[in-house]
PDB file of C-alpha atoms in Angstrom:
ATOM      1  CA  UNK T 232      28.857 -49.206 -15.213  1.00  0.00           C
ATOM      2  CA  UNK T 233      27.639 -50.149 -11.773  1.00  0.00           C
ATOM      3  CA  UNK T 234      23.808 -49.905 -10.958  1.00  0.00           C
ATOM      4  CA  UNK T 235      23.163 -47.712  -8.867  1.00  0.00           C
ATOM      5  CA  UNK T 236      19.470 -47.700  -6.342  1.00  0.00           C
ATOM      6  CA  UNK T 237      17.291 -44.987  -6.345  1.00  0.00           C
ATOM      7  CA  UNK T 238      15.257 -43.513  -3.314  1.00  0.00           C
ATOM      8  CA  UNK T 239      12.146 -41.326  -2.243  1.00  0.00           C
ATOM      9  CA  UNK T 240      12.833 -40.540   1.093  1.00  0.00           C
ATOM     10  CA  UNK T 241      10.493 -37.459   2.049  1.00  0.00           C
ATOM     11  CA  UNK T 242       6.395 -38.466   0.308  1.00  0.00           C
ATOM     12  CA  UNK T 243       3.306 -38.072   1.882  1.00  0.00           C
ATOM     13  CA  UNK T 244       0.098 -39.854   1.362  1.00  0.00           C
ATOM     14  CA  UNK T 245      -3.838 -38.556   1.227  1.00  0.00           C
ATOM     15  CA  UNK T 246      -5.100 -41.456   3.093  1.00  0.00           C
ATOM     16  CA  UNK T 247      -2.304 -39.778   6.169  1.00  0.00           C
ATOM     17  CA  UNK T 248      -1.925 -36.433   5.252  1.00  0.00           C
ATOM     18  CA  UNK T 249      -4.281 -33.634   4.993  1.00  0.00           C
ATOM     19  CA  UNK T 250      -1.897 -31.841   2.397  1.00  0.00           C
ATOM     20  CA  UNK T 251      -1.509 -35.049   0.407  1.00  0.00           C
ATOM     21  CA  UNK T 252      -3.276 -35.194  -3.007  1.00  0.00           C
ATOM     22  CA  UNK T 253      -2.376 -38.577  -4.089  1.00  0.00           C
ATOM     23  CA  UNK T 254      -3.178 -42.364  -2.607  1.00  0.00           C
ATOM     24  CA  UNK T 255      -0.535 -44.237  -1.158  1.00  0.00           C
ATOM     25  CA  UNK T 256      -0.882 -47.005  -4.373  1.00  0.00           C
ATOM     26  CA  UNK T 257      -0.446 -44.061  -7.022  1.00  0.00           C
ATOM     27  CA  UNK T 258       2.744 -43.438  -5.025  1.00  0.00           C
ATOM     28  CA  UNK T 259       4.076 -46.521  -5.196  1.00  0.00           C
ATOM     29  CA  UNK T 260       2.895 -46.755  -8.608  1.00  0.00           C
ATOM     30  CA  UNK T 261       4.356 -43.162  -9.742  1.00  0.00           C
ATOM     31  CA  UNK T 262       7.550 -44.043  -8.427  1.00  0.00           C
ATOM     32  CA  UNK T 263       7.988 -47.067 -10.069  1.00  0.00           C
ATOM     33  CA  UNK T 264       6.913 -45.854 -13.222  1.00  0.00           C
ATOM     34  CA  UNK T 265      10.391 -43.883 -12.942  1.00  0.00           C
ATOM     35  CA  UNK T 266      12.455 -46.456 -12.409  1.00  0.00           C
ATOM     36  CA  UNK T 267      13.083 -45.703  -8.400  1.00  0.00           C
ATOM     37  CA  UNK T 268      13.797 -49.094  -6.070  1.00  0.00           C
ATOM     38  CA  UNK T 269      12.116 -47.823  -3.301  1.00  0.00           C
ATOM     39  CA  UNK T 270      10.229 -45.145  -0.990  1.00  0.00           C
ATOM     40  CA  UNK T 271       9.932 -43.965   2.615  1.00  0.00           C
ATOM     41  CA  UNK T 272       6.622 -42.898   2.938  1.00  0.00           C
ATOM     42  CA  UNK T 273       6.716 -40.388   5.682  1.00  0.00           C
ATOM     43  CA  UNK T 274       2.945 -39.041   6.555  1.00  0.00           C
ATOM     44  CA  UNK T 275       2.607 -36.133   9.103  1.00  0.00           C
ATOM     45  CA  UNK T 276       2.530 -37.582  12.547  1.00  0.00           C
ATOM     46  CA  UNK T 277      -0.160 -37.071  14.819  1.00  0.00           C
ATOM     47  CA  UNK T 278       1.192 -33.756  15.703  1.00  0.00           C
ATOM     48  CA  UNK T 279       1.269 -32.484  12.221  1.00  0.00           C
ATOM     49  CA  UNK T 280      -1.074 -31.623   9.413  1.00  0.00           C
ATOM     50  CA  UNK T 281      -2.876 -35.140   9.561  1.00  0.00           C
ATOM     51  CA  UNK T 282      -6.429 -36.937   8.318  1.00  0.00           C
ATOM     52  CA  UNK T 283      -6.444 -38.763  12.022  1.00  0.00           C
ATOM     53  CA  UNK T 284      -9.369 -37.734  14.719  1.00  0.00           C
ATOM     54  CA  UNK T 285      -7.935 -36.805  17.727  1.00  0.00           C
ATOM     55  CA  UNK T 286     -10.613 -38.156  19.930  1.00  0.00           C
ATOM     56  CA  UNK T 287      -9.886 -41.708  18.986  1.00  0.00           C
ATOM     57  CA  UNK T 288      -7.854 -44.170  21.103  1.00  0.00           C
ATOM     58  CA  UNK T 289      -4.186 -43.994  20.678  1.00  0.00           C
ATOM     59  CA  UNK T 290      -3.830 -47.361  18.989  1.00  0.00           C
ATOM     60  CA  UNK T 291      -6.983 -46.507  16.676  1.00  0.00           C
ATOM     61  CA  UNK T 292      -5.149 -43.340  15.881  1.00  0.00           C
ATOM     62  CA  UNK T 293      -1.953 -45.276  15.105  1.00  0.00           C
ATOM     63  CA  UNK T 294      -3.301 -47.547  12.654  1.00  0.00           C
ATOM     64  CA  UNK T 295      -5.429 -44.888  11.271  1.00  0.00           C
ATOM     65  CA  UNK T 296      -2.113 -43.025  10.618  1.00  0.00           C
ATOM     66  CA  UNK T 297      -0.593 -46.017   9.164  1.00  0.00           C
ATOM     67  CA  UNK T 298      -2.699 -46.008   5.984  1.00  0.00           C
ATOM     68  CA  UNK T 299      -0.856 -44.659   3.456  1.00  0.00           C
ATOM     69  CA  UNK T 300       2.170 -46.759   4.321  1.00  0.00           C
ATOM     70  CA  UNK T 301       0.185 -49.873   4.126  1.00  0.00           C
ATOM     71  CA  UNK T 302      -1.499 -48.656   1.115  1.00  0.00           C
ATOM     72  CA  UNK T 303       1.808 -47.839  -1.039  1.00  0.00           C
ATOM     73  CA  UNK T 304       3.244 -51.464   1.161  1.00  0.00           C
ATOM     74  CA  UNK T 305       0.700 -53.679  -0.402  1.00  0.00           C
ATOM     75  CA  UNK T 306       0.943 -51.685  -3.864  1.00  0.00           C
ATOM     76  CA  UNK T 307       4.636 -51.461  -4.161  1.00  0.00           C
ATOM     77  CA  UNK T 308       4.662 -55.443  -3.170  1.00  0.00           C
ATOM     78  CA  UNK T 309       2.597 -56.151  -6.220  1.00  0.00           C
ATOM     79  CA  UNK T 310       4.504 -54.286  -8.675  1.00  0.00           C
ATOM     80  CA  UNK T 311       8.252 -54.516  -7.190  1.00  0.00           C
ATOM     81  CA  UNK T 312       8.990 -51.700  -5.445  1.00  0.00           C
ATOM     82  CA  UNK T 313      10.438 -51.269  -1.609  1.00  0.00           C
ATOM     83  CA  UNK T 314       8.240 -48.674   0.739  1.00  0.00           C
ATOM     84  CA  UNK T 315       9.537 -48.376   4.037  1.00  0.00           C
ATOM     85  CA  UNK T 316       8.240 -46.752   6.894  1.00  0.00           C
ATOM     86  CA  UNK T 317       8.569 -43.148   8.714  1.00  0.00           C
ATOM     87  CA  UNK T 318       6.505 -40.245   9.580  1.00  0.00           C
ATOM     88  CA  UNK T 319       7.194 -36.352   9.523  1.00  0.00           C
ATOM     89  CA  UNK T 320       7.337 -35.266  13.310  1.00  0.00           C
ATOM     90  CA  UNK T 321       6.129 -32.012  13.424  1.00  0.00           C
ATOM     91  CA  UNK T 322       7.434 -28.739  16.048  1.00  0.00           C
ATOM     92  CA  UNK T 323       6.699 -25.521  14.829  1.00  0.00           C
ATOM     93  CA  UNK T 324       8.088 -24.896  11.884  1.00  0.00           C
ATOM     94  CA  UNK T 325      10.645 -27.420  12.389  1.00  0.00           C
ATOM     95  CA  UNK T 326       9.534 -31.054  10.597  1.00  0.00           C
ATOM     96  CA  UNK T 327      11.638 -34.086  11.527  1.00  0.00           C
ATOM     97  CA  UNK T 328      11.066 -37.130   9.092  1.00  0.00           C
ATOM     98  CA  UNK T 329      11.751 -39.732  11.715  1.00  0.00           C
ATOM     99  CA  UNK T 330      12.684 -43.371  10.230  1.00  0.00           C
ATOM    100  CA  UNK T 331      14.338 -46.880  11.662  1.00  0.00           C
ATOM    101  CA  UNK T 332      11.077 -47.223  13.701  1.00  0.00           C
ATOM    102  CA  UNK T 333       8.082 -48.768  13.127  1.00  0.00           C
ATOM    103  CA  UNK T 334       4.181 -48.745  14.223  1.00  0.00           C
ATOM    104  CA  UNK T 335       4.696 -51.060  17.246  1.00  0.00           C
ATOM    105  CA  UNK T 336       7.122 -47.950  18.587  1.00  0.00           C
ATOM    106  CA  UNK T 337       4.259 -45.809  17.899  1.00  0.00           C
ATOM    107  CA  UNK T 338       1.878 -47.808  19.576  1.00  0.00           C
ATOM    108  CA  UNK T 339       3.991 -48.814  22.737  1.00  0.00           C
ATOM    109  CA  UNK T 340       4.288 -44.631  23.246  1.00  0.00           C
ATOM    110  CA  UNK T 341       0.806 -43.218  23.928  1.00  0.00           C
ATOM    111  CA  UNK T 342       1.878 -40.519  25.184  1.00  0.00           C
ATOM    112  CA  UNK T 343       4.224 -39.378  22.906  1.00  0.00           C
ATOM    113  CA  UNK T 344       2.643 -35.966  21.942  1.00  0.00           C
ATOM    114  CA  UNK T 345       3.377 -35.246  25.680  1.00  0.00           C
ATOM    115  CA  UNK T 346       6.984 -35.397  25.330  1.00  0.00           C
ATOM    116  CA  UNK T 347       9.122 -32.394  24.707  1.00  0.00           C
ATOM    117  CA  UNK T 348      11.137 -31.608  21.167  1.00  0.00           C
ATOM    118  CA  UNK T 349      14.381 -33.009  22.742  1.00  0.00           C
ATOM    119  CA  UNK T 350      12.535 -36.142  24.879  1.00  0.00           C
ATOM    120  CA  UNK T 351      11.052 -37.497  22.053  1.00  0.00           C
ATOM    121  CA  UNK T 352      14.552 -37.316  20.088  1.00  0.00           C
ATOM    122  CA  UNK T 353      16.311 -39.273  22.873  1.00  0.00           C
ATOM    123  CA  UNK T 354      13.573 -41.653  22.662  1.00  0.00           C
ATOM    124  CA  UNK T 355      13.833 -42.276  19.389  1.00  0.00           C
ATOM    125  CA  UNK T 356      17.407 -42.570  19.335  1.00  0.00           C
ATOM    126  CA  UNK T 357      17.355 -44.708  22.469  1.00  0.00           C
ATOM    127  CA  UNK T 358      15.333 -47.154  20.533  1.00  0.00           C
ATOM    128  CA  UNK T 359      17.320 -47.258  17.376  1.00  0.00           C
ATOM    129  CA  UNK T 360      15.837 -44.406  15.438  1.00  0.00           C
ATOM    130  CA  UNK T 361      17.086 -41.722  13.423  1.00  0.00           C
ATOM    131  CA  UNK T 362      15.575 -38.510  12.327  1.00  0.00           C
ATOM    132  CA  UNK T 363      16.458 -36.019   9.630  1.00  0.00           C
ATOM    133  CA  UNK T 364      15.759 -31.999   9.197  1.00  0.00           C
ATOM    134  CA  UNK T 365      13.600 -31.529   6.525  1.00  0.00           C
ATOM    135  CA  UNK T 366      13.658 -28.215   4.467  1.00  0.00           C
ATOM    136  CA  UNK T 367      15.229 -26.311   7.663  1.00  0.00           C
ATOM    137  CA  UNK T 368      14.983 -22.753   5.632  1.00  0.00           C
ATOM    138  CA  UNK T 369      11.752 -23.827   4.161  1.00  0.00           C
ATOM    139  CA  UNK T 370      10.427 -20.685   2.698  1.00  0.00           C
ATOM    140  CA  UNK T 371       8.379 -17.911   3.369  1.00  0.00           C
ATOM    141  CA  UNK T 372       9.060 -19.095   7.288  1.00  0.00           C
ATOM    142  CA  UNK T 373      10.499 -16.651   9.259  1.00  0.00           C
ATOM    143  CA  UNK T 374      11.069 -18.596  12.361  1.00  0.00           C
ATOM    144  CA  UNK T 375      13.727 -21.158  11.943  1.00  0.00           C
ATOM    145  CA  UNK T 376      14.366 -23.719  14.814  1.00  0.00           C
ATOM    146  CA  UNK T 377      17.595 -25.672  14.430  1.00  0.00           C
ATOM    147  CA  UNK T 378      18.420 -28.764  17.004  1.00  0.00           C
ATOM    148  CA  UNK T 379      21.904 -29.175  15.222  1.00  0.00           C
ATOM    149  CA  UNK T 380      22.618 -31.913  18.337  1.00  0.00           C
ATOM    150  CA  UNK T 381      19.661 -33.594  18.238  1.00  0.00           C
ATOM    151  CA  UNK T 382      19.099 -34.673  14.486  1.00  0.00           C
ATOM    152  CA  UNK T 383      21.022 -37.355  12.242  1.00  0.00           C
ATOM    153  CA  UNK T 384      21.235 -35.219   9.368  1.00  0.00           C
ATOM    154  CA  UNK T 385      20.072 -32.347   7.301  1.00  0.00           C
ATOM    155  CA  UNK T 386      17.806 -32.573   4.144  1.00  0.00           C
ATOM    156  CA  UNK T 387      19.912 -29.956   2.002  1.00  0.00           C
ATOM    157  CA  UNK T 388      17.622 -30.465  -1.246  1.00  0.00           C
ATOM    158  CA  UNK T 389      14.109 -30.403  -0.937  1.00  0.00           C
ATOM    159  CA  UNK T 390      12.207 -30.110  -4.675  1.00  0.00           C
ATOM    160  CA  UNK T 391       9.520 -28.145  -2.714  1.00  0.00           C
ATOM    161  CA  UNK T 392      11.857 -25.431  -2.154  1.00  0.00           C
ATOM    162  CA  UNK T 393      13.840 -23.075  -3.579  1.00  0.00           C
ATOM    163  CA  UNK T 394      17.051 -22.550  -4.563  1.00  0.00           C
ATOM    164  CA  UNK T 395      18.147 -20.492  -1.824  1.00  0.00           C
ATOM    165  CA  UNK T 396      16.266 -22.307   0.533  1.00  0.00           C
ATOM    166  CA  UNK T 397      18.114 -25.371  -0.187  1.00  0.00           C
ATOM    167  CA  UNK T 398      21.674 -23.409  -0.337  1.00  0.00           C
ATOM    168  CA  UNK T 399      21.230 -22.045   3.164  1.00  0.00           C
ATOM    169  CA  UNK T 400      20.610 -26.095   4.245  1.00  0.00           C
ATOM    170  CA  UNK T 401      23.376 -27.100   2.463  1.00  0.00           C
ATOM    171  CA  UNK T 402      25.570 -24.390   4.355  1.00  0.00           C
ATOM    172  CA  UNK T 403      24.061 -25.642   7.614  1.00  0.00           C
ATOM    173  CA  UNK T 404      25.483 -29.136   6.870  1.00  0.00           C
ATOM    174  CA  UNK T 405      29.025 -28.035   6.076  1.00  0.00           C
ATOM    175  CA  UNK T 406      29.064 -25.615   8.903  1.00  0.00           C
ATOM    176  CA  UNK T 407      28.325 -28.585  11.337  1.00  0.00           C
ATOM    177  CA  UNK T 408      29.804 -31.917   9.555  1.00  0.00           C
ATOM    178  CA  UNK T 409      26.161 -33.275   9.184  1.00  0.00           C
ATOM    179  CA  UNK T 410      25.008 -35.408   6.864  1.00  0.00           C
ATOM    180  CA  UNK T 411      23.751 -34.801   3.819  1.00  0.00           C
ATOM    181  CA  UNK T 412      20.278 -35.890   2.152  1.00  0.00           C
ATOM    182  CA  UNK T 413      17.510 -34.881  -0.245  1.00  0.00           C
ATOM    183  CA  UNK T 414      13.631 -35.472  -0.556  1.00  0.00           C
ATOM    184  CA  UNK T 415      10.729 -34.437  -2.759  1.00  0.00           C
ATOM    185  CA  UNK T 416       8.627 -33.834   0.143  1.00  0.00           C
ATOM    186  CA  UNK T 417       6.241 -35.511  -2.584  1.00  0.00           C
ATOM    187  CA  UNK T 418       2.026 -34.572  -1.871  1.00  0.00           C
ATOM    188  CA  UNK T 419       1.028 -34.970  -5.156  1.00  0.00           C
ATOM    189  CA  UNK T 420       2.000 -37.332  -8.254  1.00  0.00           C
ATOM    190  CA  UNK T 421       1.777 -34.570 -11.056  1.00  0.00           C
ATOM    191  CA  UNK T 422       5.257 -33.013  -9.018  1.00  0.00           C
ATOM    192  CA  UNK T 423       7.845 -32.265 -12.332  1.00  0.00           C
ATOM    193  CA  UNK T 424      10.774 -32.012  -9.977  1.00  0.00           C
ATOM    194  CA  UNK T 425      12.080 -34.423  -7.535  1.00  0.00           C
ATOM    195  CA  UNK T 426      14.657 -35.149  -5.225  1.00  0.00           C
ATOM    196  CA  UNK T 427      16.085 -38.067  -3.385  1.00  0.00           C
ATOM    197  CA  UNK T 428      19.409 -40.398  -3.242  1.00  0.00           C
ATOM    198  CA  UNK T 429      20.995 -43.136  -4.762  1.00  0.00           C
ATOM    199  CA  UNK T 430      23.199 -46.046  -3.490  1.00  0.00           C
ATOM    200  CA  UNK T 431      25.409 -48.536  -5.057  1.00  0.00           C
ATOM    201  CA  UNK T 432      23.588 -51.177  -2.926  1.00  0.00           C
ATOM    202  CA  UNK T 433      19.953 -52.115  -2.095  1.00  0.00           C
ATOM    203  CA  UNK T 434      18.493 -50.987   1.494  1.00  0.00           C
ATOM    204  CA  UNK T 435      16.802 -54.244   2.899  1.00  0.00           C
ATOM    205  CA  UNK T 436      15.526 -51.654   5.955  1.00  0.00           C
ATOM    206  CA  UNK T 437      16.022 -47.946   7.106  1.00  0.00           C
ATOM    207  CA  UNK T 438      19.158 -48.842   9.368  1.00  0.00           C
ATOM    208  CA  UNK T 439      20.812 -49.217   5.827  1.00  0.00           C
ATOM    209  CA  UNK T 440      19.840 -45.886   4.675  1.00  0.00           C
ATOM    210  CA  UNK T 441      21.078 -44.825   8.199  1.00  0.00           C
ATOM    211  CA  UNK T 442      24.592 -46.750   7.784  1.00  0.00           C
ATOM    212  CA  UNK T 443      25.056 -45.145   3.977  1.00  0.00           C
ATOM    213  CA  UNK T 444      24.491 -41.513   5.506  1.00  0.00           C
ATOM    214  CA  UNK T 445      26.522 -42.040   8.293  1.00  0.00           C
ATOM    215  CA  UNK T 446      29.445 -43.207   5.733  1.00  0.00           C
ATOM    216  CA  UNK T 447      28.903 -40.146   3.282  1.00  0.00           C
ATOM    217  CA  UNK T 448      28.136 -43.192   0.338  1.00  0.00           C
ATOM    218  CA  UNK T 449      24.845 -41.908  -0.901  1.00  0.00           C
ATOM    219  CA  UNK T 450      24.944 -39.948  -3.669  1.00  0.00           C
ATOM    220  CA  UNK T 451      21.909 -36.750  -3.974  1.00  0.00           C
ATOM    221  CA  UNK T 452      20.271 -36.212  -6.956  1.00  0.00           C
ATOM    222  CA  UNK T 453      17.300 -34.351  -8.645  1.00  0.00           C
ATOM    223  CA  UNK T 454      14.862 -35.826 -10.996  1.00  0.00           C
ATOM    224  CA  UNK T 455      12.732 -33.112 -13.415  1.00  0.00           C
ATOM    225  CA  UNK T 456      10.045 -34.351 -15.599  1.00  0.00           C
ATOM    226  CA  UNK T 457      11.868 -38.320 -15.516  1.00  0.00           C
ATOM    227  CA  UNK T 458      15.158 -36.738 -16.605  1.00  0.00           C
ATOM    228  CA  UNK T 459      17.789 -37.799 -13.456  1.00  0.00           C
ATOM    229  CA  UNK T 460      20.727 -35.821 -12.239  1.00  0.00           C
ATOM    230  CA  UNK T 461      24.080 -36.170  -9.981  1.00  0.00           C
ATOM    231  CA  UNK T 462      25.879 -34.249 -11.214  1.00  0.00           C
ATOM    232  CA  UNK T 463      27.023 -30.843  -9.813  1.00  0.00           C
ATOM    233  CA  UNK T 464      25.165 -29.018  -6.858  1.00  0.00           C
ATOM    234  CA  UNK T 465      21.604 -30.767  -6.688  1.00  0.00           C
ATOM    235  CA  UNK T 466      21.566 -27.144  -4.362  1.00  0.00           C
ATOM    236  CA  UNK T 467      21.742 -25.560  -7.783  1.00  0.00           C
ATOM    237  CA  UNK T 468      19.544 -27.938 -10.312  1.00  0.00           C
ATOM    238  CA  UNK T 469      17.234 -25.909 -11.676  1.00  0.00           C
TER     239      UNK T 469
END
């Protein structure tokens, strides 16, 4: 049977995050436990729900931001698992885990909370970027912002949300030939259900996570109390 590669793409750290519950080494640490390669860790930015001052300088601020990654980095290098590096870009209601970029792009941009939605997505893309739509019928939100030509591709199963939540994502996808990817949106490592995807080859960086979900290779899956699945709808896993 060919070995398959499986990824976190949607966690968040305490060190980063002010909703995150768990360090950025129990991450790495949690995740390995399960058997996953690797992780993007991918802390609310700046503009977000984040554990940064905003009276600091903007290169203070970056590295203060930068934390968690570096924490579940030098964690996941001592016990064998990949973390790679994102953040959750935040307007409104509508979160946009960014990845392909790294803290030298962050740093070379102060003013990039003074960019609009759509300038900061051209950026990023300009620069070799890509972002996804996280939870885009997140619930209890009744406000739902959609940049269906803006974003790379469309997080259809979050394990944060529900069932219906998730179905109206993955109907979004369809509707516009997007492609397709899943998360835990991860703040805390007691979380029973997960959700991610899995490759028949290592990532060495984000571009190849960017390649495989450009080619439709990635397979989604869910993950409840250790137990993995691919099979069906992960839409549907319960």
């Amino acid at each position: 049977m060919q070995k398959r590669f499986y990824y976190e793409t949607h966690v968040h750290t305490c060190e980063s995050s002010k909703c995150g519950k768990s360090s950025g080494a129990e991450v790495a640490r949690f995740y390995k436990s399960l058997g996953y390669t690797g992780i993007f860790v991918t802390d609310h930015f700046l503009n977000g729900n984040t554990t940064v001052p905003k009276e600091l300088p903007w290169e203070e601020r970056i590295d203060l931001f930068c934390r968690g990654y570096r924490c579940a980095r030098d964690a996941g290098e001592a016990i064998g698992l990949k973390v790679f590096f994102g953040w959750e870009y935040s307007y409104g209601w509508c979160h946009l885990p960014t990845y392909g970029l790294g803290p030298s792009f962050l740093k070379a941009h102060p003013d990039l909370l003074d960019l609009s939605v759509t300038e900061y997505l051209d950026l990023v893309h300009r620069e070799g970027g890509f972002v996804v739509h996280a939870h885009p019928f997140r619930d209890k939100i009744r406000l739902v912002q959609l940049l269906p030509d803006d974003i790379d591709a469309v997080e259809v199963c979050n394990a944060q949300q529900s069932d219906l939540a998730n179905h109206r994502a993955e109907l979004y996808a369809q509707m516009l030939s997007l492609p397709r990817t899943a998360g835990s949106d991860l703040h805390l490592v007691t979380q029973r259900r997960l959700a991610g995807v899995t490759s028949e080859v290592p990532f060495s960086d984000a571009a190849d996570y960017a390649i495989a979900l450009r080619q439709g290779s990635l397979k989604l899956f869910t993950c409840t109390d250790g137990v993995f699945s691919t099979e069906g709808d992960p839409t549907r896993h319960g």
